[in-house]
Amino acid sequence: MSAHERASAGFAAWFGSPPTGCWAAPGRLNLVGEHTDYNDGFVLPFALARRTVVAAAAVHEPRWAVWSERAAETVEFGIDQLAPGAVEGWAGYVAGVVWSLRNAGYDVGGARLVVSSDVPVGAGLSSSAALECAVLAALADLSSLDVPLDERPRLAQQAEIDYVGVPCGIMDQTAATLCRPGHGLFLDCRTLAYEHVALDPTIDGLAVLVIDTRASHRLVTGEYAVRRRQCEAAATALGVRALRDASPTDIDRLDDAVLRRRARHVVTENDRVLEVVARLRAGDVASIGPLLTASHESLRDDFEVSSPELDAAVDAALGAGAIGARMTGAGFGGCALALVGADRVGA
Ligand code: GLA
């Protein structure tokens, strides 16, 4: 059964009546542009065919009841439990969206929700953003709120940062909201301007493999916050608003060797995104392979967010003939991606 069918059937089984509707948001794979979003830089994610589906119906009082297929539990909360952090665990992402919408002045009403998902958790494929964005879409429609599409990523991100307490950037929620089939989402994380760039490797006889190392990324939250602080410190030392504004020659002015490496990753990674976008616009998917591999090396050596499992996955893919491979997502575990000839998928 699809996540859609499971959510819908789960709702009827759990709440005893059919849902008003189902809302969905996809997981994402970031092709290139890692740890650049919170530096006002560029990213290029695309949506996966796997999605999180929320079956939902409105209720009259301001209470929310959520059943998660994955957690096999129901969590309920009322308006008095909307202080950031009050609801913990997976349901915190749901409560966070309610909080975020209300915080922005939207009069979101109570609801019953059932969540089913095919996006793996902890794999760096943004299961949390998919959950936030699907819940946001459901609640907005059920309460007839006119929440502009372009405003939704920020509201979902706010839920994650301020309610759940994960200091994430804007990429994942934007991808889960705006990506289109057959396209990468080229996003400028400073202006939030975006372009749908055609991305269909199959035309060139290629495939993008998603390789789940299944290695836990438990270090990720703490180390992620450390990387953010280091990037801010590097920008401050250089006297720029964000590392987006630093040039390759600026980096040499940083005395601290760690900050220099962090900054070099961000500056070179932004360039790689622009170069990949240029090549995709020119219809030359096959030539982006070395840029993807260079991204991995930079994340491994300069940003230091890879892991032995991710390095092994990338090396194995390249050894088996991939034309490019890299870790994807925040790092320390989760998934790698590889661009391979369609005839080399098995290898
Ligand atoms: C996580 C965050 C994103 C982004 C990536 C790294 O997925 O949620 O905002 O920073 O890590 O590129």
CSV table of C-alpha atoms and ligand atoms in Angstrom, one decimal:
chain,number,residue,atom,x,y,z
A,1,MET,CA,0.0,0.0,0.0
A,2,SER,CA,1.2,3.5,-0.7
A,3,ALA,CA,1.7,6.0,2.1
A,4,HIS,CA,-1.4,7.7,0.8
A,5,GLU,CA,-3.5,4.6,1.1
A,6,ARG,CA,-2.1,3.7,4.5
A,7,ALA,CA,-2.7,7.2,5.9
A,8,SER,CA,-6.2,7.3,4.6
A,9,ALA,CA,-7.1,3.8,5.9
A,10,GLY,CA,-5.2,4.5,9.2
A,11,PHE,CA,-7.3,7.6,9.7
A,12,ALA,CA,-10.6,5.7,9.2
A,13,ALA,CA,-9.4,2.9,11.5
A,14,TRP,CA,-8.2,5.2,14.2
A,15,PHE,CA,-10.8,7.9,14.3
A,16,GLY,CA,-13.8,5.9,12.9
A,17,SER,CA,-14.6,8.1,9.9
A,18,PRO,CA,-12.8,9.0,6.7
A,19,PRO,CA,-10.4,11.9,6.6
A,20,THR,CA,-11.4,15.2,4.9
A,21,GLY,CA,-8.3,14.7,2.7
A,22,CYS,CA,-4.7,13.8,2.4
A,23,TRP,CA,-1.8,16.2,2.1
A,24,ALA,CA,1.8,15.2,1.1
A,25,ALA,CA,5.3,16.5,1.0
A,26,PRO,CA,8.4,14.7,-0.5
A,27,GLY,CA,11.8,13.8,1.0
A,28,ARG,CA,14.6,15.5,-0.8
A,29,LEU,CA,18.0,14.7,-2.1
A,30,ASN,CA,20.5,17.5,-2.3
A,31,LEU,CA,22.5,17.2,-5.5
A,32,VAL,CA,25.1,19.8,-4.5
A,33,GLY,CA,25.3,22.8,-2.1
A,34,GLU,CA,25.9,21.3,1.3
A,35,HIS,CA,26.1,23.4,4.5
A,36,THR,CA,25.7,26.5,2.3
A,37,ASP,CA,22.1,27.4,3.1
A,38,TYR,CA,22.8,28.9,6.5
A,39,ASN,CA,25.7,30.8,4.9
A,40,ASP,CA,23.3,32.7,2.6
A,41,GLY,CA,24.6,30.5,-0.2
A,42,PHE,CA,23.2,28.3,-3.0
A,43,VAL,CA,21.7,24.8,-3.0
A,44,LEU,CA,20.3,22.4,-5.6
A,45,PRO,CA,18.0,19.8,-4.1
A,46,PHE,CA,15.4,17.7,-5.9
A,47,ALA,CA,12.3,15.9,-4.6
A,48,LEU,CA,12.4,12.2,-4.1
A,49,ALA,CA,9.5,9.9,-5.1
A,50,ARG,CA,9.1,9.0,-1.4
A,51,ARG,CA,6.8,11.2,0.5
A,52,THR,CA,5.1,11.8,3.9
A,53,VAL,CA,1.3,11.8,3.8
A,54,VAL,CA,-1.0,13.3,6.4
A,55,ALA,CA,-4.6,12.3,6.4
A,56,ALA,CA,-6.6,14.8,8.4
A,57,ALA,CA,-9.9,16.3,9.4
A,58,ALA,CA,-10.8,19.4,11.4
A,59,VAL,CA,-12.3,19.3,14.9
A,60,HIS,CA,-14.2,22.1,16.6
A,61,GLU,CA,-12.0,22.7,19.7
A,62,PRO,CA,-8.4,23.8,19.5
A,63,ARG,CA,-6.9,20.4,20.1
A,64,TRP,CA,-4.7,18.2,18.0
A,65,ALA,CA,-4.6,14.4,18.0
A,66,VAL,CA,-1.9,12.8,15.8
A,67,TRP,CA,-1.3,9.2,15.2
A,68,SER,CA,2.0,8.2,13.6
A,69,GLU,CA,2.2,4.9,11.8
A,70,ARG,CA,6.0,4.8,12.3
A,71,ALA,CA,5.9,5.5,16.0
A,72,ALA,CA,2.7,3.5,16.4
A,73,GLU,CA,1.4,6.0,19.0
A,74,THR,CA,-1.0,8.8,19.3
A,75,VAL,CA,0.0,12.2,20.8
A,76,GLU,CA,-2.6,14.8,21.8
A,77,PHE,CA,-2.0,18.4,22.7
A,78,GLY,CA,-4.1,21.5,23.4
A,79,ILE,CA,-3.5,25.1,22.9
A,80,ASP,CA,-1.8,25.3,26.4
A,81,GLN,CA,0.9,22.9,25.2
A,82,LEU,CA,2.1,25.1,22.4
A,83,ALA,CA,5.1,26.6,24.2
A,84,PRO,CA,8.3,25.7,22.3
A,85,GLY,CA,9.5,22.3,23.4
A,86,ALA,CA,6.4,21.3,25.3
A,87,VAL,CA,5.6,18.4,22.9
A,88,GLU,CA,8.7,16.3,22.4
A,89,GLY,CA,9.8,13.6,19.9
A,90,TRP,CA,8.3,13.2,16.5
A,91,ALA,CA,5.0,15.0,17.5
A,92,GLY,CA,7.1,18.1,18.3
A,93,TYR,CA,7.4,18.7,14.6
A,94,VAL,CA,3.6,18.7,14.3
A,95,ALA,CA,3.0,20.9,17.4
A,96,GLY,CA,5.8,23.1,16.1
A,97,VAL,CA,3.9,23.8,12.9
A,98,VAL,CA,0.7,24.6,14.8
A,99,TRP,CA,2.8,26.9,17.0
A,100,SER,CA,4.6,28.5,14.0
A,101,LEU,CA,1.3,29.2,12.1
A,102,ARG,CA,-0.3,30.8,15.2
A,103,ASN,CA,2.8,32.7,16.0
A,104,ALA,CA,2.6,34.2,12.5
A,105,GLY,CA,-1.0,35.3,13.1
A,106,TYR,CA,-2.8,32.4,11.4
A,107,ASP,CA,-5.9,31.2,13.2
A,108,VAL,CA,-5.3,27.5,12.8
A,109,GLY,CA,-8.0,25.3,14.2
A,110,GLY,CA,-7.9,21.9,15.9
A,111,ALA,CA,-7.5,18.7,13.8
A,112,ARG,CA,-7.0,15.0,13.9
A,113,LEU,CA,-4.1,13.7,11.8
A,114,VAL,CA,-2.6,10.4,10.8
A,115,VAL,CA,0.9,10.4,9.4
A,116,SER,CA,2.3,7.7,7.1
A,117,SER,CA,5.7,8.1,5.4
A,118,ASP,CA,8.0,6.3,3.0
A,119,VAL,CA,10.9,8.8,3.7
A,120,PRO,CA,13.5,7.0,5.9
A,121,VAL,CA,14.2,8.8,9.2
A,122,GLY,CA,17.8,9.8,10.0
A,123,ALA,CA,19.0,9.2,6.5
A,124,GLY,CA,19.6,12.8,5.5
A,125,LEU,CA,16.6,12.8,3.2
A,126,SER,CA,14.7,15.4,5.2
A,127,SER,CA,11.9,13.3,6.7
A,128,SER,CA,11.4,16.1,9.2
A,129,ALA,CA,10.8,18.8,6.6
A,130,ALA,CA,8.5,16.4,4.7
A,131,LEU,CA,6.5,16.0,7.9
A,132,GLU,CA,6.4,19.7,8.7
A,133,CYS,CA,5.4,20.7,5.2
A,134,ALA,CA,2.7,18.0,4.8
A,135,VAL,CA,1.2,19.0,8.2
A,136,LEU,CA,1.4,22.7,7.3
A,137,ALA,CA,-0.5,22.1,4.0
A,138,ALA,CA,-3.1,20.0,5.8
A,139,LEU,CA,-3.7,22.6,8.6
A,140,ALA,CA,-3.8,25.5,6.2
A,141,ASP,CA,-6.4,23.9,4.0
A,142,LEU,CA,-8.6,22.6,6.8
A,143,SER,CA,-8.7,26.0,8.4
A,144,SER,CA,-9.1,27.8,5.0
A,145,LEU,CA,-5.9,29.8,5.7
A,146,ASP,CA,-4.4,31.7,2.8
A,147,VAL,CA,-0.7,30.9,3.5
A,148,PRO,CA,1.3,31.8,0.4
A,149,LEU,CA,3.4,29.0,-1.0
A,150,ASP,CA,6.6,31.1,-0.7
A,151,GLU,CA,5.9,31.8,3.0
A,152,ARG,CA,5.5,28.1,3.9
A,153,PRO,CA,9.2,27.1,4.0
A,154,ARG,CA,10.0,29.8,6.5
A,155,LEU,CA,7.1,28.9,8.7
A,156,ALA,CA,8.1,25.2,8.7
A,157,GLN,CA,11.7,26.1,9.3
A,158,GLN,CA,10.6,28.2,12.3
A,159,ALA,CA,8.8,25.2,13.8
A,160,GLU,CA,12.1,23.2,13.6
A,161,ILE,CA,14.4,25.9,14.9
A,162,ASP,CA,12.3,27.5,17.6
A,163,TYR,CA,9.9,24.7,18.7
A,164,VAL,CA,12.0,21.5,18.2
A,165,GLY,CA,15.3,23.2,18.7
A,166,VAL,CA,17.2,22.1,15.6
A,167,PRO,CA,19.1,25.1,14.1
A,168,CYS,CA,18.5,24.1,10.5
A,169,GLY,CA,18.8,26.2,7.3
A,170,ILE,CA,16.0,26.9,4.8
A,171,MET,CA,16.9,24.3,2.1
A,172,ASP,CA,14.8,21.3,3.2
A,173,GLN,CA,11.5,23.0,3.8
A,174,THR,CA,11.9,24.9,0.6
A,175,ALA,CA,12.6,21.7,-1.3
A,176,ALA,CA,9.6,19.9,0.3
A,177,THR,CA,7.4,22.8,-0.7
A,178,LEU,CA,8.5,24.0,-4.1
A,179,CYS,CA,10.3,21.1,-6.0
A,180,ARG,CA,8.9,20.0,-9.3
A,181,PRO,CA,9.2,16.6,-11.0
A,182,GLY,CA,12.1,16.3,-13.4
A,183,HIS,CA,13.8,19.5,-12.0
A,184,GLY,CA,16.3,20.5,-9.4
A,185,LEU,CA,15.5,23.5,-7.3
A,186,PHE,CA,18.3,26.1,-7.6
A,187,LEU,CA,17.7,28.2,-4.6
A,188,ASP,CA,19.5,31.4,-3.5
A,189,CYS,CA,19.2,31.1,0.3
A,190,ARG,CA,19.7,34.8,0.8
A,191,THR,CA,17.1,36.2,-1.5
A,192,LEU,CA,15.0,33.0,-1.6
A,193,ALA,CA,14.8,33.5,-5.4
A,194,TYR,CA,14.6,30.1,-7.1
A,195,GLU,CA,14.7,28.5,-10.5
A,196,HIS,CA,13.5,25.0,-11.5
A,197,VAL,CA,16.4,23.6,-13.5
A,198,ALA,CA,15.7,20.7,-15.7
A,199,LEU,CA,17.3,17.6,-14.3
A,200,ASP,CA,16.6,14.2,-15.9
A,201,PRO,CA,19.7,12.0,-15.9
A,202,THR,CA,17.9,9.2,-17.8
A,203,ILE,CA,18.0,11.3,-21.0
A,204,ASP,CA,21.7,10.8,-21.0
A,205,GLY,CA,21.6,7.2,-19.9
A,206,LEU,CA,22.5,8.1,-16.4
A,207,ALA,CA,20.9,7.4,-13.0
A,208,VAL,CA,21.3,9.0,-9.5
A,209,LEU,CA,21.7,6.4,-6.9
A,210,VAL,CA,20.8,7.1,-3.3
A,211,ILE,CA,22.9,4.9,-1.0
A,212,ASP,CA,21.7,4.7,2.6
A,213,THR,CA,24.7,3.8,4.8
A,214,ARG,CA,22.2,3.1,7.6
A,215,ALA,CA,24.8,4.6,9.9
A,216,SER,CA,23.1,6.6,12.7
A,217,HIS,CA,23.7,10.3,12.5
A,218,ARG,CA,23.4,10.9,16.2
A,219,LEU,CA,26.3,13.4,16.3
A,220,VAL,CA,24.5,15.5,13.8
A,221,THR,CA,22.6,18.1,15.9
A,222,GLY,CA,25.6,19.0,18.1
A,223,GLU,CA,28.1,19.1,15.3
A,224,TYR,CA,25.7,20.9,13.0
A,225,ALA,CA,25.4,23.8,15.6
A,226,VAL,CA,29.2,23.9,16.0
A,227,ARG,CA,29.6,24.2,12.2
A,228,ARG,CA,27.1,27.0,12.1
A,229,ARG,CA,28.9,28.9,14.8
A,230,GLN,CA,32.3,28.4,13.1
A,231,CYS,CA,30.9,29.8,9.8
A,232,GLU,CA,29.5,32.8,11.6
A,233,ALA,CA,32.8,33.3,13.4
A,234,ALA,CA,34.7,33.1,10.1
A,235,ALA,CA,32.3,35.6,8.5
A,236,THR,CA,32.7,38.0,11.4
A,237,ALA,CA,36.5,37.7,11.3
A,238,LEU,CA,36.4,38.6,7.6
A,239,GLY,CA,34.0,41.5,8.1
A,240,VAL,CA,31.4,40.1,5.8
A,241,ARG,CA,27.7,39.6,6.4
A,242,ALA,CA,27.9,35.8,5.6
A,243,LEU,CA,30.4,33.5,4.0
A,244,ARG,CA,28.4,33.9,0.8
A,245,ASP,CA,30.1,37.2,0.5
A,246,ALA,CA,33.7,35.9,1.0
A,247,SER,CA,36.0,35.3,-2.0
A,248,PRO,CA,38.7,32.6,-2.3
A,249,THR,CA,41.4,35.1,-1.6
A,250,ASP,CA,39.6,36.4,1.5
A,251,ILE,CA,40.0,32.9,3.1
A,252,ASP,CA,43.7,33.3,3.4
A,253,ARG,CA,43.2,36.2,5.7
A,254,LEU,CA,41.8,33.9,8.4
A,255,ASP,CA,44.4,33.1,11.0
A,256,ASP,CA,42.5,30.2,12.5
A,257,ALA,CA,43.2,27.0,10.5
A,258,VAL,CA,39.9,25.4,11.4
A,259,LEU,CA,37.9,28.5,10.4
A,260,ARG,CA,39.9,28.7,7.2
A,261,ARG,CA,38.9,25.1,6.3
A,262,ARG,CA,35.3,25.7,7.1
A,263,ALA,CA,35.2,28.9,5.0
A,264,ARG,CA,37.0,27.3,2.1
A,265,HIS,CA,34.4,24.6,2.0
A,266,VAL,CA,31.5,27.1,1.9
A,267,VAL,CA,33.1,29.4,-0.7
A,268,THR,CA,34.1,26.5,-3.0
A,269,GLU,CA,30.8,24.7,-2.6
A,270,ASN,CA,28.9,27.8,-3.7
A,271,ASP,CA,31.0,27.9,-6.8
A,272,ARG,CA,30.3,24.3,-7.4
A,273,VAL,CA,26.6,24.8,-7.3
A,274,LEU,CA,26.8,27.7,-9.8
A,275,GLU,CA,28.9,25.5,-12.1
A,276,VAL,CA,26.6,22.5,-11.8
A,277,VAL,CA,23.6,24.7,-12.6
A,278,ALA,CA,25.4,26.2,-15.6
A,279,ARG,CA,26.1,22.7,-16.9
A,280,LEU,CA,22.6,21.5,-16.3
A,281,ARG,CA,21.2,24.5,-18.1
A,282,ALA,CA,23.5,23.6,-21.0
A,283,GLY,CA,22.0,20.1,-20.9
A,284,ASP,CA,25.3,18.5,-19.9
A,285,VAL,CA,24.5,16.3,-16.9
A,286,ALA,CA,27.4,13.9,-17.5
A,287,SER,CA,30.0,16.5,-16.9
A,288,ILE,CA,28.9,17.3,-13.3
A,289,GLY,CA,30.4,14.1,-11.9
A,290,PRO,CA,33.8,15.5,-10.9
A,291,LEU,CA,32.1,18.5,-9.2
A,292,LEU,CA,30.0,16.1,-7.1
A,293,THR,CA,33.1,14.2,-6.0
A,294,ALA,CA,35.0,17.5,-5.3
A,295,SER,CA,32.0,18.4,-3.1
A,296,HIS,CA,32.5,15.2,-1.1
A,297,GLU,CA,36.2,15.8,-0.7
A,298,SER,CA,35.6,19.3,0.6
A,299,LEU,CA,32.9,18.1,3.1
A,300,ARG,CA,35.3,15.3,4.2
A,301,ASP,CA,38.5,17.3,4.5
A,302,ASP,CA,37.5,20.9,5.0
A,303,PHE,CA,34.1,20.8,6.6
A,304,GLU,CA,34.7,17.5,8.4
A,305,VAL,CA,31.2,16.2,8.4
A,306,SER,CA,31.6,12.9,6.6
A,307,SER,CA,32.0,9.6,8.3
A,308,PRO,CA,33.9,6.3,7.6
A,309,GLU,CA,30.6,4.8,6.2
A,310,LEU,CA,29.9,7.7,3.9
A,311,ASP,CA,33.5,7.7,2.6
A,312,ALA,CA,33.3,4.0,2.1
A,313,ALA,CA,30.0,4.4,0.1
A,314,VAL,CA,31.5,7.1,-2.1
A,315,ASP,CA,34.8,5.2,-2.7
A,316,ALA,CA,32.9,2.0,-3.5
A,317,ALA,CA,30.6,3.9,-5.9
A,318,LEU,CA,33.6,5.6,-7.7
A,319,GLY,CA,35.5,2.3,-7.7
A,320,ALA,CA,32.5,0.6,-9.4
A,321,GLY,CA,32.5,3.2,-12.2
A,322,ALA,CA,30.3,6.1,-10.9
A,323,ILE,CA,31.1,9.4,-12.6
A,324,GLY,CA,30.6,11.3,-9.4
A,325,ALA,CA,29.6,10.6,-5.8
A,326,ARG,CA,29.2,12.5,-2.5
A,327,MET,CA,27.6,12.4,0.9
A,328,THR,CA,24.4,14.3,1.0
A,329,GLY,CA,22.5,16.1,3.8
A,330,ALA,CA,24.0,17.2,7.1
A,331,GLY,CA,26.5,14.3,7.3
A,332,PHE,CA,27.9,12.0,10.0
A,333,GLY,CA,25.8,9.2,8.5
A,334,GLY,CA,22.8,9.0,6.4
A,335,CYS,CA,23.0,8.8,2.6
A,336,ALA,CA,25.5,9.3,-0.2
A,337,LEU,CA,24.5,9.8,-3.8
A,338,ALA,CA,26.2,8.6,-6.9
A,339,LEU,CA,25.8,9.6,-10.6
A,340,VAL,CA,26.2,6.4,-12.6
A,341,GLY,CA,25.7,5.1,-16.0
A,342,ALA,CA,22.2,3.4,-16.1
A,343,ASP,CA,24.0,0.2,-17.1
A,344,ARG,CA,26.2,0.4,-14.0
A,345,VAL,CA,23.4,0.6,-11.4
A,346,GLY,CA,23.9,-3.1,-10.5
A,347,ALA,CA,27.6,-2.7,-10.0
B,1,GLA,C1,20.4,19.7,7.1
B,1,GLA,C2,19.7,21.1,7.3
B,1,GLA,C3,19.7,21.9,6.0
B,1,GLA,C4,21.2,22.0,5.5
B,1,GLA,C5,21.8,20.6,5.4
B,1,GLA,C6,23.3,20.7,5.0
B,1,GLA,O1,19.6,19.0,6.1
B,1,GLA,O2,18.3,20.9,7.7
B,1,GLA,O3,19.2,23.2,6.3
B,1,GLA,O4,21.9,22.9,6.3
B,1,GLA,O5,21.7,19.9,6.6
B,1,GLA,O6,23.4,21.1,3.7
